[in-house]
Coordinates of C-alpha atoms in Angstrom, one line a residue:
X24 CA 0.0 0.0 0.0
X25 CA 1.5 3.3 -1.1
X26 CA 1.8 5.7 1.7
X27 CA 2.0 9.7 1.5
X28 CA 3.1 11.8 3.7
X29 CA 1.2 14.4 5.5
X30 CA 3.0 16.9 4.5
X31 CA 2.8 16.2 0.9
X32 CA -0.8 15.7 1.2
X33 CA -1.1 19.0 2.3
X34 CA 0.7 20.6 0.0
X35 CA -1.2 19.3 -2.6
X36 CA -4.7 19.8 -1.0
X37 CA -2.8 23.9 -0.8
X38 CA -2.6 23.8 -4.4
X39 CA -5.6 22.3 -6.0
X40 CA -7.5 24.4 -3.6
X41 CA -5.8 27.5 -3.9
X42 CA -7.0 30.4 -6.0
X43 CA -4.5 30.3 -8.6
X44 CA -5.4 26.9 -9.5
X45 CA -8.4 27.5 -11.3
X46 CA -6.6 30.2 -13.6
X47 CA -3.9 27.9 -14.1
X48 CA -6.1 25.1 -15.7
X49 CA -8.0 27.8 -17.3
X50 CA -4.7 29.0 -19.3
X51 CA -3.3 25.2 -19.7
X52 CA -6.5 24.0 -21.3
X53 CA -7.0 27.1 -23.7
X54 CA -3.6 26.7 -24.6
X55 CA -4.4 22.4 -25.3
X56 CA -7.7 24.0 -27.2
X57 CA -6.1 26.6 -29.3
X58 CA -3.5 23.7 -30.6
X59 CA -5.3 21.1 -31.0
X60 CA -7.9 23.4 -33.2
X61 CA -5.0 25.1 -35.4
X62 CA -3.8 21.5 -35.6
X63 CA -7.0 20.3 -36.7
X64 CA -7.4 23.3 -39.2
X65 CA -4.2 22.3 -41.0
X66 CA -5.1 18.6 -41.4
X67 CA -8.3 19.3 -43.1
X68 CA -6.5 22.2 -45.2
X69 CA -3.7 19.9 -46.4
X70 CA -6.6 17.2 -46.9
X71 CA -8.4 19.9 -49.2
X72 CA -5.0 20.9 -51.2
X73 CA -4.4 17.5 -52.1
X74 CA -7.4 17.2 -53.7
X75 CA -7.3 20.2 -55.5
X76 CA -3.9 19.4 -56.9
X77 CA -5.5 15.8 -57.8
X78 CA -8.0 17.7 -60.1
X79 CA -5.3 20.1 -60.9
X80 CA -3.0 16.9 -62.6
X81 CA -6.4 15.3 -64.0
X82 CA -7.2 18.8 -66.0
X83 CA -3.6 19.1 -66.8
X84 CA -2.7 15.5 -68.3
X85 CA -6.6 16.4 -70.5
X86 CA -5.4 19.5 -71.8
X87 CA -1.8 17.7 -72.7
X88 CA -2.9 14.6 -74.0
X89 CA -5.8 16.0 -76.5
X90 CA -3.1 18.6 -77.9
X91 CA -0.7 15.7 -78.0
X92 CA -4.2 14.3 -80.2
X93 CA -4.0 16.8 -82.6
X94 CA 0.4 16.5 -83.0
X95 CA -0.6 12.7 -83.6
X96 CA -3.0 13.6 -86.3
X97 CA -0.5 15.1 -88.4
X98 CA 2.1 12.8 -87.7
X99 CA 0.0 10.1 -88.9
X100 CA -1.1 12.3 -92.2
X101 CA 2.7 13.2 -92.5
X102 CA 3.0 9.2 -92.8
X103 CA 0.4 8.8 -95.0
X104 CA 1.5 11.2 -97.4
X105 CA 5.3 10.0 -97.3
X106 CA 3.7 6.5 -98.9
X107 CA 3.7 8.3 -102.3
X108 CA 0.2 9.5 -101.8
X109 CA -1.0 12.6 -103.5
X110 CA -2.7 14.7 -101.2
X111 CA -5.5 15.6 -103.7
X112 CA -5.3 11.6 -104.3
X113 CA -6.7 10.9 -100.4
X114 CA -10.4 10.7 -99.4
X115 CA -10.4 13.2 -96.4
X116 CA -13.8 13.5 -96.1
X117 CA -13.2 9.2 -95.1
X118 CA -10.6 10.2 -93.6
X119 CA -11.2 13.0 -91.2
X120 CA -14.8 10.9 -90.1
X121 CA -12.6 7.8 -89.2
X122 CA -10.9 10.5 -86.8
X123 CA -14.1 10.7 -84.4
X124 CA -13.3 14.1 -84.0
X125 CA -16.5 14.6 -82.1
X126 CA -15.2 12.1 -79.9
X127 CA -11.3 12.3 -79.5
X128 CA -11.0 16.1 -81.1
X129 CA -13.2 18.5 -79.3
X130 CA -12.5 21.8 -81.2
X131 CA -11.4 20.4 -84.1
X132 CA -12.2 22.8 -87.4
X133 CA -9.8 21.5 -90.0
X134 CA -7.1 19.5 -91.5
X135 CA -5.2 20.6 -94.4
X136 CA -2.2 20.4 -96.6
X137 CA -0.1 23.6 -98.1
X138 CA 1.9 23.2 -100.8
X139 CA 5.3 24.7 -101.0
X140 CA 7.5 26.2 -103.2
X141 CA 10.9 25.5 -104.7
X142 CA 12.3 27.3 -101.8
X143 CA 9.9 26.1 -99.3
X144 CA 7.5 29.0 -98.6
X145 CA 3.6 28.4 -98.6
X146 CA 1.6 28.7 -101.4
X147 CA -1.8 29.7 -100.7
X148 CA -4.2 28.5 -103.4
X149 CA -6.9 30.6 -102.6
X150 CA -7.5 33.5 -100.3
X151 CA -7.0 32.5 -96.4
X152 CA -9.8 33.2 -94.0
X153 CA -7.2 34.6 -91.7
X154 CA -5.1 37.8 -91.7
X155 CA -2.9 36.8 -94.6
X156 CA 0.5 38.4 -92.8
X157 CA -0.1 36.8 -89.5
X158 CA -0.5 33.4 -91.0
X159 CA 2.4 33.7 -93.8
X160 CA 4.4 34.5 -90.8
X161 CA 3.6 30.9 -88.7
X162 CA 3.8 28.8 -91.5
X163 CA 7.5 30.6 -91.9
X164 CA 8.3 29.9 -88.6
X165 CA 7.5 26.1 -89.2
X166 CA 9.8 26.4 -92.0
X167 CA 12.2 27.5 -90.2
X168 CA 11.9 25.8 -86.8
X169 CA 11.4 22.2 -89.1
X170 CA 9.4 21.6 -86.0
X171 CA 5.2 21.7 -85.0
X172 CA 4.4 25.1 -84.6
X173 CA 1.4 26.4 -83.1
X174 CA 0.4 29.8 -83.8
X175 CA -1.5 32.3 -81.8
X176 CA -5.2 33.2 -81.8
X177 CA -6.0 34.1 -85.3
X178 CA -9.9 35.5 -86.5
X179 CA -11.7 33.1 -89.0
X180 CA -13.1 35.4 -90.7
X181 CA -15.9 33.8 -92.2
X182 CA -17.5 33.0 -88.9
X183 CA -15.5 35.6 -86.8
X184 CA -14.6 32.9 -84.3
X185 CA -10.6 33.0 -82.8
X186 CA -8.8 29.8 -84.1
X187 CA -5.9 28.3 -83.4
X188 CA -3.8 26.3 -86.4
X189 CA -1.0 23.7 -85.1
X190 CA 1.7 22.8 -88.3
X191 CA 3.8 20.4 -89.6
X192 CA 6.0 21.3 -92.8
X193 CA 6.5 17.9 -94.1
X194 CA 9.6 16.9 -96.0
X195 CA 10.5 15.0 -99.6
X196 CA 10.3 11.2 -98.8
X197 CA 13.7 10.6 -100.0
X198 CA 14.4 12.5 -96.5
X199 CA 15.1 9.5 -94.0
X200 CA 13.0 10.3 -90.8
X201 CA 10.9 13.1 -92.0
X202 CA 9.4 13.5 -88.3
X203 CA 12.6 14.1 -86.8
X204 CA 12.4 17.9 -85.4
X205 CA 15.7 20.5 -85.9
X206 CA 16.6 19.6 -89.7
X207 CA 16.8 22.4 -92.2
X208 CA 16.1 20.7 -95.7
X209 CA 13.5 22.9 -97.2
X210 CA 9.5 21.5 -97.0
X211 CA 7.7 20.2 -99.6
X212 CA 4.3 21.5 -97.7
X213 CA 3.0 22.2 -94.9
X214 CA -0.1 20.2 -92.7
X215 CA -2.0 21.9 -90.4
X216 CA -4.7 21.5 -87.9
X217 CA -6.9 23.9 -86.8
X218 CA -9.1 23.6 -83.8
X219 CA -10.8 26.2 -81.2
X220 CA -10.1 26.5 -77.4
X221 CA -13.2 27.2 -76.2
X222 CA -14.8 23.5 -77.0
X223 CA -11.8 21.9 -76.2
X224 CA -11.1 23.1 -72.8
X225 CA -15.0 22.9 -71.8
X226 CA -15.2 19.4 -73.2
X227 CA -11.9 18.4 -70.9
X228 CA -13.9 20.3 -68.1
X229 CA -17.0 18.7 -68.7
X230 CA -16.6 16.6 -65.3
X231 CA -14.6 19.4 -63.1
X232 CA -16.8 22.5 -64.2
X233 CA -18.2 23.1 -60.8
X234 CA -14.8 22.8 -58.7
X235 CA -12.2 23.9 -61.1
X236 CA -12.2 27.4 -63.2
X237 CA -9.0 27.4 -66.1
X238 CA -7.5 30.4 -67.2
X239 CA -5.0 30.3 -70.3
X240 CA -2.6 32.8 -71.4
X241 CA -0.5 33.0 -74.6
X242 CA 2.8 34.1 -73.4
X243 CA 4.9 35.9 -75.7
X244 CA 7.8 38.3 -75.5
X245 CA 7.5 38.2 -71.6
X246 CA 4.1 39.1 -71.7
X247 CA 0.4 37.2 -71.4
X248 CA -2.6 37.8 -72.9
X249 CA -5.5 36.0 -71.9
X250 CA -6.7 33.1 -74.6
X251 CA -9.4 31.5 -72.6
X252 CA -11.1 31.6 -69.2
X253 CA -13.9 29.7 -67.0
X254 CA -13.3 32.1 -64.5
X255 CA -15.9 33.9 -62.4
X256 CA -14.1 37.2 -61.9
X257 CA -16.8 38.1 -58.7
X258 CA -15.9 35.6 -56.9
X259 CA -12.1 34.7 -54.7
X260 CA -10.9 31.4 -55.5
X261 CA -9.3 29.7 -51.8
X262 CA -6.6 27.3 -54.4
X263 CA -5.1 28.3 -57.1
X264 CA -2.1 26.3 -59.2
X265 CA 0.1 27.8 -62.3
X266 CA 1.2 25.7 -65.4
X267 CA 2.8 25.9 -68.1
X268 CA 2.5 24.0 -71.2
X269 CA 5.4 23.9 -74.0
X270 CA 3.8 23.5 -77.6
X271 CA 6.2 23.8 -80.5
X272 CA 8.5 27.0 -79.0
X273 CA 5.0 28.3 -77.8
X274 CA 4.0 28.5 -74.4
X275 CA 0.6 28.9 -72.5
X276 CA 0.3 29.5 -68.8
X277 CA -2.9 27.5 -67.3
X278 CA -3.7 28.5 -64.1
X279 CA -6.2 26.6 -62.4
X280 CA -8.4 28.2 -59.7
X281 CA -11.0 26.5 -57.1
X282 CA -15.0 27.6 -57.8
X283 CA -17.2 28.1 -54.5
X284 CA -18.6 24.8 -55.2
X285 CA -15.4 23.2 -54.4
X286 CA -14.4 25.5 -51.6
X287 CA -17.6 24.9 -49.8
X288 CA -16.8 21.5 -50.0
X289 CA -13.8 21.6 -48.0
X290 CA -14.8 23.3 -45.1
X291 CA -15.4 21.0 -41.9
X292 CA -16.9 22.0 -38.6
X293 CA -14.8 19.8 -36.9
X294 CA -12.2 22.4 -36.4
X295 CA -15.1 24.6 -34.7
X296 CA -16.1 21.9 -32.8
X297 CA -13.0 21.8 -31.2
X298 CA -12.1 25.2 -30.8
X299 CA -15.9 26.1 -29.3
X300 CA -16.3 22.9 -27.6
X301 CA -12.9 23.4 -25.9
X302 CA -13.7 27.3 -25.1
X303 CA -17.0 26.0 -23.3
X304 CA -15.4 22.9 -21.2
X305 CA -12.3 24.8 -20.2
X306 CA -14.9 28.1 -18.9
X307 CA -17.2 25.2 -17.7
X308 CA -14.4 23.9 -15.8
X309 CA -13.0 26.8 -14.4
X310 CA -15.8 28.0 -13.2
X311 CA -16.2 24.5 -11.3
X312 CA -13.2 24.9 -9.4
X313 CA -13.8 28.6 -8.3
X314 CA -17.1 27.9 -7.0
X315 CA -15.5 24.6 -5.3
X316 CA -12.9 26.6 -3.5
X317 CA -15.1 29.6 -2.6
X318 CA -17.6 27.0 -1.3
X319 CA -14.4 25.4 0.6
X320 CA -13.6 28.9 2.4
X321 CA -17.0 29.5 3.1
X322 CA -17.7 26.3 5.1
X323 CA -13.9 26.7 7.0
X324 CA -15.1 30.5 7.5
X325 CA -18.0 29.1 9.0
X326 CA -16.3 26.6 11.0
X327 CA -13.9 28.9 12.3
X328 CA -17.2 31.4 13.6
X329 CA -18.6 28.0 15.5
X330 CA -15.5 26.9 16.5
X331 CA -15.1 30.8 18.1
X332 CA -18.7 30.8 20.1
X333 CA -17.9 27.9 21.6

């Protein structure tokens, strides 16, 4: 049997009993609260960021893999062609419809094939339905780069809609490797693809358009101007994430930004629980103990008064 002292004892009965105590346990258990809540807080914060960056990677990898789509598209043309094929000699109309564009091309306008010259600048058989300067200067760059080349947001001007036009100057087929990027032989012609942003990034959004807005900018020269966006601009977003996507020597910045929809669904009340919860047991408590002690000196102050009189 364990044995304490009397003096001990005391000493201890001195402490929980005297005033300070209360205020002691007050200050220790607001302390325990306030960590345990900002703890709390964190856990369901980092719990909400990974999430976000889990859509984040999902609408990234959609946006990649379908413009990856379209490079494949006129890679495999490229291929077809370099089988002695004349271009005017392909069905395309058979061939375009066995692309399920609807399907694995949202955006998708076109597919074509340029013609170049002897010294491997476009020739334009007809009048463009672009800015004819803006679009002799792309297909130059592909010329020049021997590499895809995506251009910036050019006006159809027969249905006044911004485009965009990927290209792939494709070589004589007594070039070995035709596909290989960072040769200078001069192009026999040029195959694009054009396509619009709009329907391709609401199509990869189809699923995420309540949680995640997308903003894309072209960034040229050190600048960006804004290509596309989802984004609410009335509302703050509580996540936000910045990409960047290489295309050719082109880049976009994506940023991704969280809708209300999706912050709303990462709040908890747990963290309130805790922090209100804790406030109201640690008061609760406190005031237990005062009224214990005051009670204490009350009945020893009555006590004392008896044990006077007699």
């Amino acid at each position: 049997m364990l044995l304490i002292k009397p003096q001990v004892t005391n000493s201890l009965r001195n402490v929980f009993f005297s005033k300070a105590f209360p205020w002691f346990m007050l200050v220790l258990l607001l302390t325990f609260t306030t960590g345990l809540w900002h703890y709390s807080e964190s856990v369901f914060v980092h719990m909400s960021l990974d999430r976000f960056k889990m859509r984040v990677e999902n609408q990234n990898n959609l946006i990649v893999n379908h413009l990856h789509t379209y490079k494949l598209v006129l890679q495999s043309t490229s291929v077809l062609l370099s089988t002695g094929e004349a271009f005017h000699q392909v069905n395309w109309s058979t061939y375009i419809s066995e692309l399920k564009k609807d399907k694995f091309l949202p955006g998708f306008k076109s597919v074509g094939f340029i013609p170049a010259s002897t010294s491997g600048d476009p020739m334009f058989k007809k009048q463009p339905t672009y800015d004819k300067t803006e679009l002799i200067n792309i297909f130059m760059q592909a010329k020049n780069t021997a590499a895809f080349t995506l251009s910036s947001g050019l006006l159809n001007k027969e249905n006044n809609q911004t485009e965009f036009i990927l290209i792939l100057p494709v070589y004589p087929t007594h070039i070995s490797l035709p596909l290989i990027e960072g040769h200078h032989d001069l192009p026999s012609g040029f195959l694009y693809i054009s396509f619009q942003l709009t329907p391709l990034i609401q199509e990869i959004s189809h699923d995420n358009d309540q949680d995640i807005a997308i903003e894309i900018f072209d960034k040229t020269a050190g600048s960006e101007k804004l290509i596309f966006s989802s984004r609410n601009n009335l509302t703050t977003s509580r996540y936000a994430s910045r990409k960047e996507l290489v295309i050719g020597d082109r880049i976009w910045v994506v940023y991704f930004l969280s809708k209300p929809h999706f912050d709303e669904s990462t709040i908890s009340l747990i963290p309130s629980m805790i922090r209100f919860g804790g406030l109201g047991f640690s008061l609760m408590l406190f005031s237990l103990l005062l009224w214990n002690i005051e009670q204490r000196e009350r009945l020893q102050a009555i006590r004392k008064a008896s044990d006077t009189s007699h």
